[in-house]
Short mmCIF file of C-alpha atoms and ligand atoms in Angstrom, two decimals:
data_model
loop_
_atom_site.label_atom_id
_atom_site.label_comp_id
_atom_site.label_asym_id
_atom_site.label_seq_id
_atom_site.Cartn_x
_atom_site.Cartn_y
_atom_site.Cartn_z
CA MET D 1 8.56 -94.15 20.08
CA GLU D 2 6.82 -95.48 23.17
CA TRP D 3 8.80 -95.15 26.38
CA GLU D 4 8.58 -97.18 29.55
CA VAL D 5 9.40 -95.54 32.86
CA VAL D 6 11.48 -97.31 35.52
CA ILE D 7 11.58 -95.98 39.09
CA GLY D 8 13.29 -97.11 42.28
CA LEU D 9 13.04 -95.23 45.59
CA GLU D 10 15.44 -94.85 48.48
CA ILE D 11 13.37 -93.78 51.49
CA HIS D 12 14.84 -92.34 54.67
CA ALA D 13 12.65 -92.95 57.69
CA GLN D 14 13.75 -91.34 60.95
CA LEU D 15 13.41 -93.91 63.71
CA ALA D 16 11.27 -92.80 66.65
CA THR D 17 13.85 -93.43 69.38
CA GLN D 18 14.19 -91.07 72.34
CA SER D 19 17.93 -90.75 71.96
CA LYS D 20 20.37 -90.88 69.07
CA ILE D 21 21.68 -93.99 67.38
CA PHE D 22 25.14 -93.85 68.96
CA SER D 23 24.75 -91.38 71.83
CA ALA D 24 22.43 -90.42 74.68
CA ALA D 25 21.56 -86.98 73.24
CA SER D 26 17.86 -86.31 72.69
CA THR D 27 16.27 -86.61 69.25
CA ALA D 28 13.35 -84.26 70.08
CA TYR D 29 12.53 -81.93 67.22
CA GLY D 30 12.64 -78.15 67.37
CA ALA D 31 15.14 -77.44 70.15
CA GLU D 32 17.47 -74.42 70.03
CA PRO D 33 20.31 -75.11 67.54
CA ASN D 34 23.22 -77.12 68.90
CA THR D 35 21.67 -77.86 72.28
CA GLN D 36 21.21 -81.56 71.53
CA ALA D 37 24.57 -82.55 70.14
CA CYS D 38 26.92 -84.25 72.58
CA ALA D 39 30.61 -85.08 72.27
CA VAL D 40 29.83 -88.26 70.31
CA ASP D 41 27.64 -86.43 67.78
CA LEU D 42 30.31 -83.74 67.40
CA GLY D 43 32.97 -86.36 66.77
CA LEU D 44 35.28 -85.05 69.48
CA PRO D 45 38.47 -87.06 70.01
CA GLY D 46 38.41 -89.89 72.48
CA VAL D 47 34.70 -90.69 72.37
CA LEU D 48 33.15 -93.98 71.31
CA PRO D 49 29.76 -94.69 69.78
CA VAL D 50 27.39 -97.03 71.65
CA LEU D 51 24.60 -98.58 69.59
CA ASN D 52 21.03 -97.75 70.66
CA GLU D 53 19.17 -101.05 71.13
CA GLN D 54 15.83 -99.44 70.26
CA ALA D 55 17.11 -98.61 66.78
CA VAL D 56 17.89 -102.31 66.30
CA VAL D 57 14.44 -103.29 67.58
CA MET D 58 12.80 -100.86 65.16
CA ALA D 59 14.82 -101.96 62.14
CA SER D 60 13.96 -105.57 63.05
CA ARG D 61 10.26 -104.70 63.24
CA PHE D 62 10.51 -103.33 59.73
CA GLY D 63 12.35 -106.39 58.45
CA LEU D 64 9.72 -108.74 59.88
CA ALA D 65 6.91 -106.56 58.52
CA ILE D 66 8.13 -106.82 54.91
CA GLY D 67 8.86 -110.53 55.16
CA ALA D 68 12.61 -109.98 54.89
CA GLN D 69 15.43 -111.76 56.59
CA VAL D 70 16.81 -109.80 59.51
CA ALA D 71 20.52 -110.46 59.19
CA PRO D 72 21.99 -112.55 62.02
CA ARG D 73 25.11 -110.45 61.54
CA SER D 74 25.38 -106.96 60.06
CA VAL D 75 28.22 -104.47 60.00
CA PHE D 76 28.47 -100.71 60.45
CA ALA D 77 30.69 -98.93 57.97
CA ARG D 78 32.16 -95.47 57.65
CA LYS D 79 31.07 -93.50 54.63
CA ASN D 80 33.74 -90.85 54.27
CA TYR D 81 33.07 -87.40 52.91
CA PHE D 82 33.62 -83.81 53.97
CA TYR D 83 30.79 -81.42 54.68
CA PRO D 84 30.38 -78.74 57.36
CA ASP D 85 27.35 -80.50 58.85
CA LEU D 86 29.33 -83.73 59.28
CA PRO D 87 31.93 -82.97 61.95
CA LYS D 88 33.41 -86.49 62.08
CA GLY D 89 34.25 -86.46 58.38
CA TYR D 90 32.32 -89.69 57.95
CA GLN D 91 28.78 -90.93 58.38
CA ILE D 92 28.23 -94.25 60.13
CA SER D 93 26.06 -96.37 57.86
CA GLN D 94 25.80 -99.97 56.72
CA PHE D 95 27.14 -101.00 53.36
CA GLU D 96 27.90 -104.60 52.45
CA LEU D 97 26.00 -106.22 55.29
CA PRO D 98 22.76 -104.35 56.06
CA ILE D 99 20.47 -105.36 58.90
CA VAL D 100 17.42 -105.99 56.67
CA GLY D 101 17.60 -108.12 53.54
CA GLN D 102 15.17 -108.64 50.65
CA GLY D 103 11.45 -108.25 51.23
CA SER D 104 8.36 -106.90 49.51
CA ILE D 105 5.19 -104.91 49.95
CA GLU D 106 1.89 -104.61 48.08
CA ILE D 107 0.64 -101.36 46.63
CA GLU D 108 -2.92 -100.60 45.56
CA LEU D 109 -3.52 -98.90 42.23
CA GLU D 110 -6.40 -96.62 41.26
CA ASP D 111 -7.84 -99.22 38.88
CA GLY D 112 -8.47 -101.50 41.86
CA SER D 113 -5.57 -103.88 41.29
CA SER D 114 -2.57 -104.59 43.51
CA LYS D 115 1.10 -104.86 42.65
CA THR D 116 4.04 -106.27 44.60
CA ILE D 117 7.09 -104.02 44.91
CA GLY D 118 10.40 -105.58 45.88
CA ILE D 119 12.50 -104.11 48.65
CA THR D 120 16.19 -104.71 48.09
CA ARG D 121 17.42 -103.93 51.59
CA ALA D 122 17.12 -101.58 54.53
CA HIS D 123 20.03 -100.37 56.58
CA LEU D 124 20.68 -98.35 59.71
CA GLU D 125 22.60 -95.12 59.59
CA GLU D 126 23.01 -91.81 61.36
CA ASP D 127 21.70 -88.52 60.00
CA ALA D 128 23.97 -85.52 59.45
CA GLY D 129 23.42 -82.01 60.84
CA LYS D 130 21.67 -79.22 59.00
CA SER D 131 23.15 -76.24 57.18
CA LEU D 132 21.07 -73.10 57.63
CA HIS D 133 21.53 -70.86 54.61
CA GLU D 134 18.62 -68.51 55.16
CA ASP D 135 19.01 -67.24 58.70
CA PHE D 136 22.36 -65.49 58.32
CA HIS D 137 23.58 -62.77 56.02
CA ASP D 138 26.49 -63.95 53.84
CA MET D 139 27.08 -66.86 56.17
CA THR D 140 25.82 -70.36 56.70
CA GLY D 141 24.87 -71.63 60.14
CA VAL D 142 25.32 -75.24 61.16
CA ASP D 143 22.85 -76.91 63.52
CA LEU D 144 24.09 -80.27 64.73
CA ASN D 145 20.98 -81.27 66.69
CA ARG D 146 20.05 -83.71 63.94
CA ALA D 147 23.55 -85.25 63.76
CA GLY D 148 23.37 -88.83 64.95
CA THR D 149 19.59 -89.18 64.62
CA PRO D 150 18.82 -92.79 63.65
CA LEU D 151 17.61 -93.40 60.11
CA LEU D 152 16.42 -96.49 58.34
CA GLU D 153 17.20 -96.26 54.64
CA ILE D 154 14.78 -98.42 52.68
CA VAL D 155 15.92 -99.23 49.15
CA SER D 156 13.36 -100.50 46.65
CA GLU D 157 13.89 -102.59 43.55
CA PRO D 158 13.40 -100.65 40.28
CA ASP D 159 9.87 -102.07 40.13
CA MET D 160 7.72 -98.98 39.68
CA ARG D 161 6.52 -98.01 36.24
CA SER D 162 4.80 -94.65 36.71
CA PRO D 163 4.83 -91.64 39.03
CA ALA D 164 1.49 -92.85 40.45
CA GLU D 165 3.05 -96.22 41.38
CA ALA D 166 5.97 -94.43 43.04
CA VAL D 167 3.56 -92.33 45.10
CA ALA D 168 1.49 -95.39 46.03
CA TYR D 169 4.67 -97.16 47.16
CA MET D 170 5.90 -94.19 49.16
CA LYS D 171 2.48 -93.87 50.81
CA LYS D 172 2.45 -97.58 51.61
CA ILE D 173 5.86 -97.46 53.29
CA HIS D 174 4.76 -94.32 55.12
CA SER D 175 1.67 -96.14 56.34
CA LEU D 176 3.69 -99.22 57.34
CA VAL D 177 6.32 -97.41 59.41
CA ARG D 178 3.56 -95.66 61.33
CA TYR D 179 1.61 -98.91 61.81
CA ILE D 180 4.59 -100.58 63.38
CA GLU D 181 5.43 -97.40 65.31
CA ILE D 182 9.01 -96.99 64.21
CA CYS D 183 8.66 -93.52 62.63
CA ASP D 184 6.27 -90.62 63.21
CA GLY D 185 6.07 -90.03 59.45
CA ASN D 186 6.19 -86.26 59.86
CA MET D 187 7.28 -85.07 56.43
CA GLN D 188 7.41 -81.34 57.25
CA GLU D 189 9.95 -82.09 59.96
CA GLY D 190 11.94 -84.30 57.60
CA SER D 191 11.20 -87.56 59.42
CA PHE D 192 10.24 -89.22 56.14
CA ARG D 193 11.84 -88.30 52.81
CA CYS D 194 13.03 -90.00 49.66
CA ASP D 195 15.41 -90.03 46.73
CA ALA D 196 13.77 -91.08 43.47
CA ASN D 197 15.79 -92.89 40.79
CA VAL D 198 14.23 -92.44 37.37
CA SER D 199 15.08 -93.83 33.93
CA ILE D 200 13.26 -94.56 30.71
CA ARG D 201 13.68 -97.24 28.07
CA PRO D 202 12.00 -98.00 24.74
CA LYS D 203 8.95 -100.15 25.42
CA GLY D 204 9.89 -103.80 25.03
CA GLN D 205 13.61 -103.30 25.72
CA GLU D 206 14.88 -105.42 28.58
CA GLU D 207 17.93 -103.40 29.55
CA PHE D 208 17.36 -100.43 31.84
CA GLY D 209 18.16 -96.92 30.69
CA THR D 210 20.59 -94.61 32.50
CA ARG D 211 19.03 -93.16 35.62
CA ALA D 212 19.01 -89.81 37.31
CA GLU D 213 18.63 -89.64 41.09
CA LEU D 214 16.30 -86.92 42.40
CA LYS D 215 17.45 -86.03 45.90
CA ASN D 216 15.60 -85.42 49.13
CA ILE D 217 11.94 -85.08 48.26
CA ASN D 218 9.68 -84.62 51.26
CA SER D 219 6.11 -84.69 49.98
CA PHE D 220 3.96 -87.13 48.03
CA ARG D 221 2.91 -84.38 45.66
CA PHE D 222 6.49 -83.34 44.96
CA VAL D 223 7.55 -86.93 44.29
CA GLU D 224 4.87 -87.23 41.65
CA LYS D 225 5.70 -83.87 40.06
CA ALA D 226 9.47 -84.30 40.20
CA ILE D 227 9.30 -87.72 38.54
CA GLN D 228 6.84 -86.47 35.93
CA TYR D 229 9.14 -83.56 35.09
CA GLU D 230 12.17 -85.86 34.95
CA ILE D 231 10.46 -88.33 32.60
CA GLU D 232 9.60 -85.54 30.19
CA ARG D 233 13.12 -84.15 30.39
CA GLN D 234 14.67 -87.55 29.62
CA ILE D 235 12.29 -88.15 26.71
CA ASP D 236 13.25 -84.75 25.29
CA VAL D 237 16.95 -85.55 25.64
CA LEU D 238 16.67 -88.98 23.98
CA GLU D 239 14.31 -87.89 21.23
CA GLY D 240 16.60 -84.95 20.54
CA GLY D 241 19.40 -87.41 19.84
CA GLY D 242 21.19 -86.88 23.15
CA GLU D 243 22.08 -89.21 26.00
CA VAL D 244 20.86 -89.23 29.58
CA VAL D 245 23.83 -88.95 31.93
CA GLN D 246 23.90 -90.65 35.30
CA GLU D 247 23.71 -87.83 37.80
CA THR D 248 22.17 -86.50 40.97
CA ARG D 249 19.51 -83.84 40.46
CA LEU D 250 17.68 -81.52 42.77
CA TYR D 251 13.95 -80.89 42.50
CA ASP D 252 12.95 -77.25 42.78
CA SER D 253 9.31 -77.24 43.83
CA ALA D 254 8.90 -73.49 43.28
CA LYS D 255 9.92 -73.79 39.62
CA ASN D 256 8.71 -77.40 39.20
CA GLU D 257 11.92 -78.57 37.54
CA THR D 258 14.93 -80.73 38.32
CA ARG D 259 18.47 -79.35 38.12
CA SER D 260 21.80 -81.15 37.95
CA MET D 261 23.74 -81.25 41.24
CA ARG D 262 26.61 -83.51 40.32
CA SER D 263 27.37 -86.05 37.64
CA LYS D 264 28.77 -89.54 38.12
CA GLU D 265 32.31 -88.32 37.40
CA GLU D 266 32.04 -85.82 40.22
CA ALA D 267 30.47 -88.37 42.54
CA ASN D 268 32.21 -88.94 45.84
CA ASP D 269 34.30 -91.97 46.42
CA TYR D 270 33.16 -92.73 49.92
CA ARG D 271 35.90 -95.21 50.76
CA TYR D 272 33.57 -97.33 52.84
CA PHE D 273 35.22 -99.52 55.44
CA PRO D 274 33.94 -101.30 58.57
CA ASP D 275 33.86 -98.94 61.55
CA PRO D 276 36.53 -100.16 63.96
CA ASP D 277 34.70 -98.49 66.88
CA LEU D 278 31.64 -100.72 66.53
CA LEU D 279 31.35 -104.48 66.82
CA PRO D 280 29.41 -106.37 64.17
CA LEU D 281 25.74 -106.38 65.14
CA GLU D 282 24.39 -109.82 65.99
CA VAL D 283 20.67 -110.48 66.14
CA ASP D 284 19.58 -113.91 67.31
CA ALA D 285 16.35 -115.86 66.84
CA ALA D 286 15.17 -115.33 70.43
CA PHE D 287 15.50 -111.56 70.10
CA LEU D 288 13.57 -111.63 66.81
CA GLU D 289 10.87 -113.78 68.34
CA GLU D 290 10.41 -111.19 71.12
CA VAL D 291 10.15 -108.45 68.49
CA ARG D 292 7.69 -110.45 66.42
CA LYS D 293 5.38 -110.86 69.41
CA THR D 294 4.98 -107.10 69.74
CA LEU D 295 4.00 -106.48 66.10
CA PRO D 296 0.39 -105.45 65.43
CA GLU D 297 -1.67 -106.86 62.57
CA LEU D 298 0.16 -105.51 59.51
CA PRO D 299 -1.45 -103.36 56.80
CA ASP D 300 -1.42 -106.06 54.10
CA GLU D 301 -2.78 -108.69 56.52
CA LYS D 302 -5.50 -106.28 57.56
CA LYS D 303 -6.26 -105.43 53.96
CA HIS D 304 -6.72 -109.10 53.02
CA ARG D 305 -8.84 -109.70 56.11
CA PHE D 306 -11.06 -106.72 55.17
CA MET D 307 -11.47 -108.10 51.65
CA LYS D 308 -12.48 -111.50 53.00
CA GLU D 309 -14.45 -110.49 56.06
CA TYR D 310 -16.26 -107.46 54.64
CA GLY D 311 -16.32 -108.30 50.94
CA LEU D 312 -14.41 -105.14 49.99
CA SER D 313 -12.37 -104.62 46.81
CA ALA D 314 -8.58 -104.54 47.10
CA TYR D 315 -8.66 -100.81 46.51
CA ASP D 316 -11.31 -100.04 49.14
CA ALA D 317 -9.61 -102.33 51.63
CA GLY D 318 -6.30 -100.61 50.89
CA VAL D 319 -7.79 -97.16 51.46
CA LEU D 320 -9.47 -98.19 54.70
CA THR D 321 -6.35 -99.81 56.12
CA ALA D 322 -4.07 -96.87 55.28
CA SER D 323 -3.73 -96.15 58.99
CA ARG D 324 -4.51 -98.15 62.11
CA GLU D 325 -6.82 -95.39 63.31
CA LEU D 326 -8.85 -95.34 60.10
CA ALA D 327 -9.08 -99.13 60.04
CA ALA D 328 -10.27 -99.18 63.66
CA TYR D 329 -12.89 -96.53 62.91
CA TYR D 330 -14.15 -98.52 59.94
CA GLU D 331 -14.40 -101.73 61.92
CA ASP D 332 -16.30 -100.01 64.72
CA ALA D 333 -18.67 -98.36 62.25
CA ALA D 334 -19.19 -101.64 60.38
CA SER D 335 -20.10 -103.45 63.57
CA ALA D 336 -22.49 -100.65 64.59
CA GLY D 337 -24.00 -100.56 61.10
CA GLY D 338 -25.48 -104.04 61.15
CA ASP D 339 -24.78 -106.25 58.18
CA GLN D 340 -23.75 -103.46 55.77
CA PRO D 341 -19.95 -103.42 55.51
CA LYS D 342 -19.90 -102.24 51.90
CA LEU D 343 -22.28 -99.36 52.59
CA VAL D 344 -20.27 -98.37 55.65
CA ALA D 345 -17.10 -98.44 53.53
CA ASN D 346 -18.72 -96.11 51.00
CA TRP D 347 -19.67 -93.66 53.71
CA VAL D 348 -16.28 -93.72 55.40
CA SER D 349 -14.24 -93.26 52.22
CA GLY D 350 -16.87 -91.01 50.60
CA GLU D 351 -18.87 -88.50 52.60
CA LEU D 352 -16.84 -88.70 55.81
CA ALA D 353 -13.41 -88.59 54.15
CA ALA D 354 -14.51 -85.59 52.08
CA LEU D 355 -15.62 -83.58 55.11
CA LEU D 356 -12.55 -84.55 57.15
CA ASN D 357 -10.37 -83.51 54.26
CA LYS D 358 -12.18 -80.23 53.76
CA ASN D 359 -11.84 -79.36 57.44
CA ASN D 360 -8.28 -80.65 57.64
CA LEU D 361 -9.18 -83.14 60.35
CA ASP D 362 -7.74 -86.52 61.16
CA ILE D 363 -10.04 -89.55 61.56
CA THR D 364 -9.40 -89.44 65.32
CA GLU D 365 -10.86 -85.91 65.35
CA SER D 366 -14.05 -86.80 63.47
CA PRO D 367 -17.11 -85.10 65.00
CA VAL D 368 -19.13 -88.09 63.80
CA SER D 369 -18.14 -91.14 65.83
CA ALA D 370 -17.99 -94.64 64.36
CA ALA D 371 -21.06 -95.63 66.38
CA MET D 372 -23.00 -92.66 64.99
CA LEU D 373 -22.06 -93.44 61.40
CA GLY D 374 -23.03 -97.07 61.94
CA GLY D 375 -26.36 -95.89 63.34
CA LEU D 376 -26.98 -93.85 60.21
CA VAL D 377 -26.20 -96.74 57.88
CA LYS D 378 -28.63 -98.92 59.83
CA ARG D 379 -31.43 -96.47 59.09
CA ILE D 380 -30.60 -96.48 55.38
CA ALA D 381 -30.54 -100.26 55.34
CA ASP D 382 -33.89 -100.65 57.10
CA GLU D 383 -35.37 -98.00 54.78
CA THR D 384 -36.23 -95.54 57.53
CA ILE D 385 -34.51 -92.94 55.34
CA SER D 386 -33.34 -92.83 51.73
CA GLY D 387 -29.68 -92.45 50.76
CA LYS D 388 -30.40 -88.86 49.79
CA ILE D 389 -31.99 -87.89 53.11
CA ALA D 390 -29.09 -89.68 54.81
CA LYS D 391 -26.78 -86.93 53.55
CA THR D 392 -28.90 -84.35 55.35
CA VAL D 393 -28.81 -86.45 58.51
CA PHE D 394 -25.05 -86.91 58.15
CA GLU D 395 -24.48 -83.16 57.91
CA ALA D 396 -26.63 -82.59 61.00
CA MET D 397 -24.60 -85.23 62.90
CA TRP D 398 -21.41 -83.50 61.75
CA ASN D 399 -22.78 -80.23 63.15
CA GLY D 400 -23.37 -81.83 66.52
CA GLU D 401 -27.15 -82.14 66.39
CA GLY D 402 -27.20 -85.64 67.86
CA ASP D 403 -27.27 -89.17 66.52
CA ALA D 404 -29.15 -90.35 63.43
CA ASP D 405 -32.30 -91.47 65.23
CA ALA D 406 -32.61 -88.21 67.17
CA ILE D 407 -32.15 -86.13 64.01
CA ILE D 408 -34.58 -88.21 61.94
CA GLU D 409 -37.13 -87.81 64.70
CA SER D 410 -36.67 -84.10 65.42
CA LYS D 411 -36.54 -83.10 61.76
CA GLY D 412 -39.34 -85.45 60.73
CA LEU D 413 -37.21 -87.10 58.05
CA LYS D 414 -38.68 -90.57 58.30
CA GLN D 415 -39.30 -92.04 54.89
CA ILE D 416 -42.98 -92.28 53.95
CA THR D 417 -43.66 -95.92 53.23
CA ASP D 418 -47.38 -95.70 53.86
CA THR D 419 -48.76 -96.66 50.43
CA GLY D 420 -51.99 -94.77 50.98
CA ALA D 421 -50.22 -91.50 51.70
CA ILE D 422 -47.98 -91.81 48.66
CA GLU D 423 -50.94 -92.75 46.45
CA LYS D 424 -52.73 -89.63 47.54
CA VAL D 425 -49.81 -87.46 46.48
CA ILE D 426 -49.52 -89.28 43.15
CA ASP D 427 -53.22 -88.81 42.41
CA ASP D 428 -52.88 -85.08 43.01
CA ILE D 429 -49.89 -84.77 40.74
CA ILE D 430 -51.48 -86.79 37.94
CA ALA D 431 -54.54 -84.59 38.18
CA ALA D 432 -52.47 -81.40 38.09
CA ASN D 433 -50.44 -82.40 35.01
CA PRO D 434 -52.78 -83.80 32.36
CA ALA D 435 -50.62 -82.72 29.42
CA GLN D 436 -47.57 -84.58 30.73
CA VAL D 437 -49.70 -87.66 31.46
CA GLU D 438 -50.83 -87.69 27.87
CA GLN D 439 -47.30 -87.39 26.51
CA LEU D 440 -46.07 -90.11 28.79
CA LEU D 441 -48.84 -92.45 27.72
CA ALA D 442 -48.00 -91.61 24.11
CA GLY D 443 -44.55 -93.08 24.72
CA LYS D 444 -42.41 -90.27 26.12
CA ASP D 445 -41.11 -92.46 28.94
CA LYS D 446 -38.55 -89.87 29.97
CA LEU D 447 -41.37 -88.06 31.74
CA MET D 448 -41.33 -90.73 34.47
CA GLY D 449 -38.44 -88.78 35.94
CA PHE D 450 -40.57 -85.67 36.02
CA PHE D 451 -43.36 -87.44 37.90
CA VAL D 452 -41.05 -89.11 40.39
CA GLY D 453 -39.41 -85.73 40.94
CA GLN D 454 -42.76 -84.06 41.59
CA VAL D 455 -43.72 -86.70 44.14
CA MET D 456 -40.35 -86.45 45.89
CA LYS D 457 -40.69 -82.68 45.97
CA ALA D 458 -44.19 -82.83 47.41
CA THR D 459 -42.98 -85.22 50.14
CA GLN D 460 -39.74 -83.28 50.80
CA GLY D 461 -37.74 -86.24 49.59
CA LYS D 462 -39.24 -88.55 52.17
CA ALA D 463 -41.15 -90.90 49.90
CA ASN D 464 -39.46 -94.20 49.18
CA PRO D 465 -38.24 -93.74 45.57
CA GLY D 466 -38.69 -97.39 44.65
CA GLN D 467 -42.21 -97.38 45.93
CA VAL D 468 -43.04 -94.12 44.14
CA ASN D 469 -41.85 -95.61 40.89
CA SER D 470 -43.94 -98.74 41.05
CA LEU D 471 -47.06 -96.95 42.33
CA LEU D 472 -46.77 -94.37 39.55
CA ARG D 473 -46.52 -97.06 36.87
CA GLU D 474 -49.56 -98.82 38.30
CA LYS D 475 -51.63 -95.63 38.40
CA LEU D 476 -50.66 -94.64 34.87
CA LYS D 477 -51.49 -98.10 33.56
CA GLN D 478 -55.03 -97.63 34.79
CA LYS D 479 -55.35 -94.40 32.76
P1 ADP X 1 23.39 -96.42 44.43
O1 ADP X 1 24.06 -97.25 45.46
O2 ADP X 1 24.28 -95.76 43.45
O3 ADP X 1 22.39 -95.45 44.99
P2 ADP X 1 21.72 -98.71 43.79
O4 ADP X 1 22.06 -99.74 42.76
O5 ADP X 1 21.78 -99.09 45.20
O6 ADP X 1 22.59 -97.44 43.49
O7 ADP X 1 20.26 -98.22 43.46
C1 ADP X 1 19.66 -97.21 44.11
C2 ADP X 1 18.21 -97.14 43.70
O8 ADP X 1 18.10 -96.91 42.30
C3 ADP X 1 17.43 -98.40 43.96
O9 ADP X 1 16.18 -98.03 44.53
C4 ADP X 1 17.22 -99.01 42.59
O10 ADP X 1 16.00 -99.69 42.51
C5 ADP X 1 17.20 -97.80 41.70
N1 ADP X 1 17.65 -98.05 40.33
C6 ADP X 1 18.76 -98.72 39.95
N2 ADP X 1 18.86 -98.70 38.60
C7 ADP X 1 17.82 -97.99 38.12
C8 ADP X 1 17.39 -97.60 36.81
N3 ADP X 1 18.05 -97.92 35.72
N4 ADP X 1 16.26 -96.86 36.72
C9 ADP X 1 15.59 -96.50 37.81
N5 ADP X 1 15.94 -96.83 39.05
C10 ADP X 1 17.04 -97.57 39.23
MG1 MG X 2 21.70 -93.93 46.28
#
């Protein structure tokens, strides 16, 4: 039996406001427990929530960025449940009327293609506090600093068909929220996390299978592994004659498995109802127009511009527009590199990305500036150096030895294009290897590689390989 995987994600992005969604308490991360929870966050009697305008601005930015309708009127609702980290006994969220309606986003796949993923809705809500199970013996501590922190919950359509697509989608949303500066994207601190809904169905069947919801995953790698594990578990269940039950599961990254938390029967009935303490939220066209004016060029717009302007593939353009900083670096390098956008793209996403990765550096911390990389590409394009020598130059630039021209000069790496000089080397090598010459002339064409190699070795890699090839053939013809 061939199975098809169906995945939908619910992403929680913490909005980068200074203060909480309904109070003036700070949202700064890492403060002493319970020093940033005010009377409103604690749900003390007699207090009233006041909506933070910045949270509305940020949700609106997101709505505009995914081409969704920002609702002219949305409503806050109480989601009732009991938990020690939720002192009010309810979470303020949005239910029937969310602020952001249907939109979509494009993801790039490894094979170079793109796919559009639907976004069902996005709504504003407050975060709960945190239970600390590890710091106390036989007790649980409750830190309410996080209570009331604004979240945007972004719900996707069940449009993804593999763990890789789910990761690409999560990365794309992560990139987008940072582009439009509504979330710092810090996954270690919990500012960006997701629940993954996973089901399988026989290939060709239209109806979806029963899904399991994998809760609170806070890394791209874990999302991929958790979904992969869950798919295999569901296949085992169905192929063993069983049924998948709708339930919430927890991913244990140490054991790489998912475990049942609660089934549908045990699920809470949240008794949602409109919060009487908050007026319906009204967003008018003038407000939205103001918000629209402050939006930067969006990732998908940038990606399409890169494809058109620089002749890049969808995949390359997607990689290079993953962050505003990386895109800016690429554009600066491309303009410094003369008319070689494709070559610059290869260097940025190849050699440079590899070294940044290895040294755990961000593009903004690159020891090789965009202008320097452009300068290097220029010297490859005008054949001052070969692509191979360029790697040596690049490493020297990385190690702070100066720009490409200075390094080429000081290390004497200039490509030898003087035909006479190359011919001289070739003559010597032909003279020194009569047996190989004979074999080559007898038809063993593979030996061309040997001769080219010898010439490159004798010139320390500085001969122009194309030139060496044609001169060699000419010389051998005369034999
Ligand atoms: P709930 O309110 O119970 O969380 P929703 O219908 O809002 O349920 O869906 C939540 C998420 O689950 C959405 O991202 C949606 O795309 C996804 N989803 C719904 N049905 C399935 C399914 N059969 N398989 C995988 N994902 C699904
Ligand atoms: Mg859900």
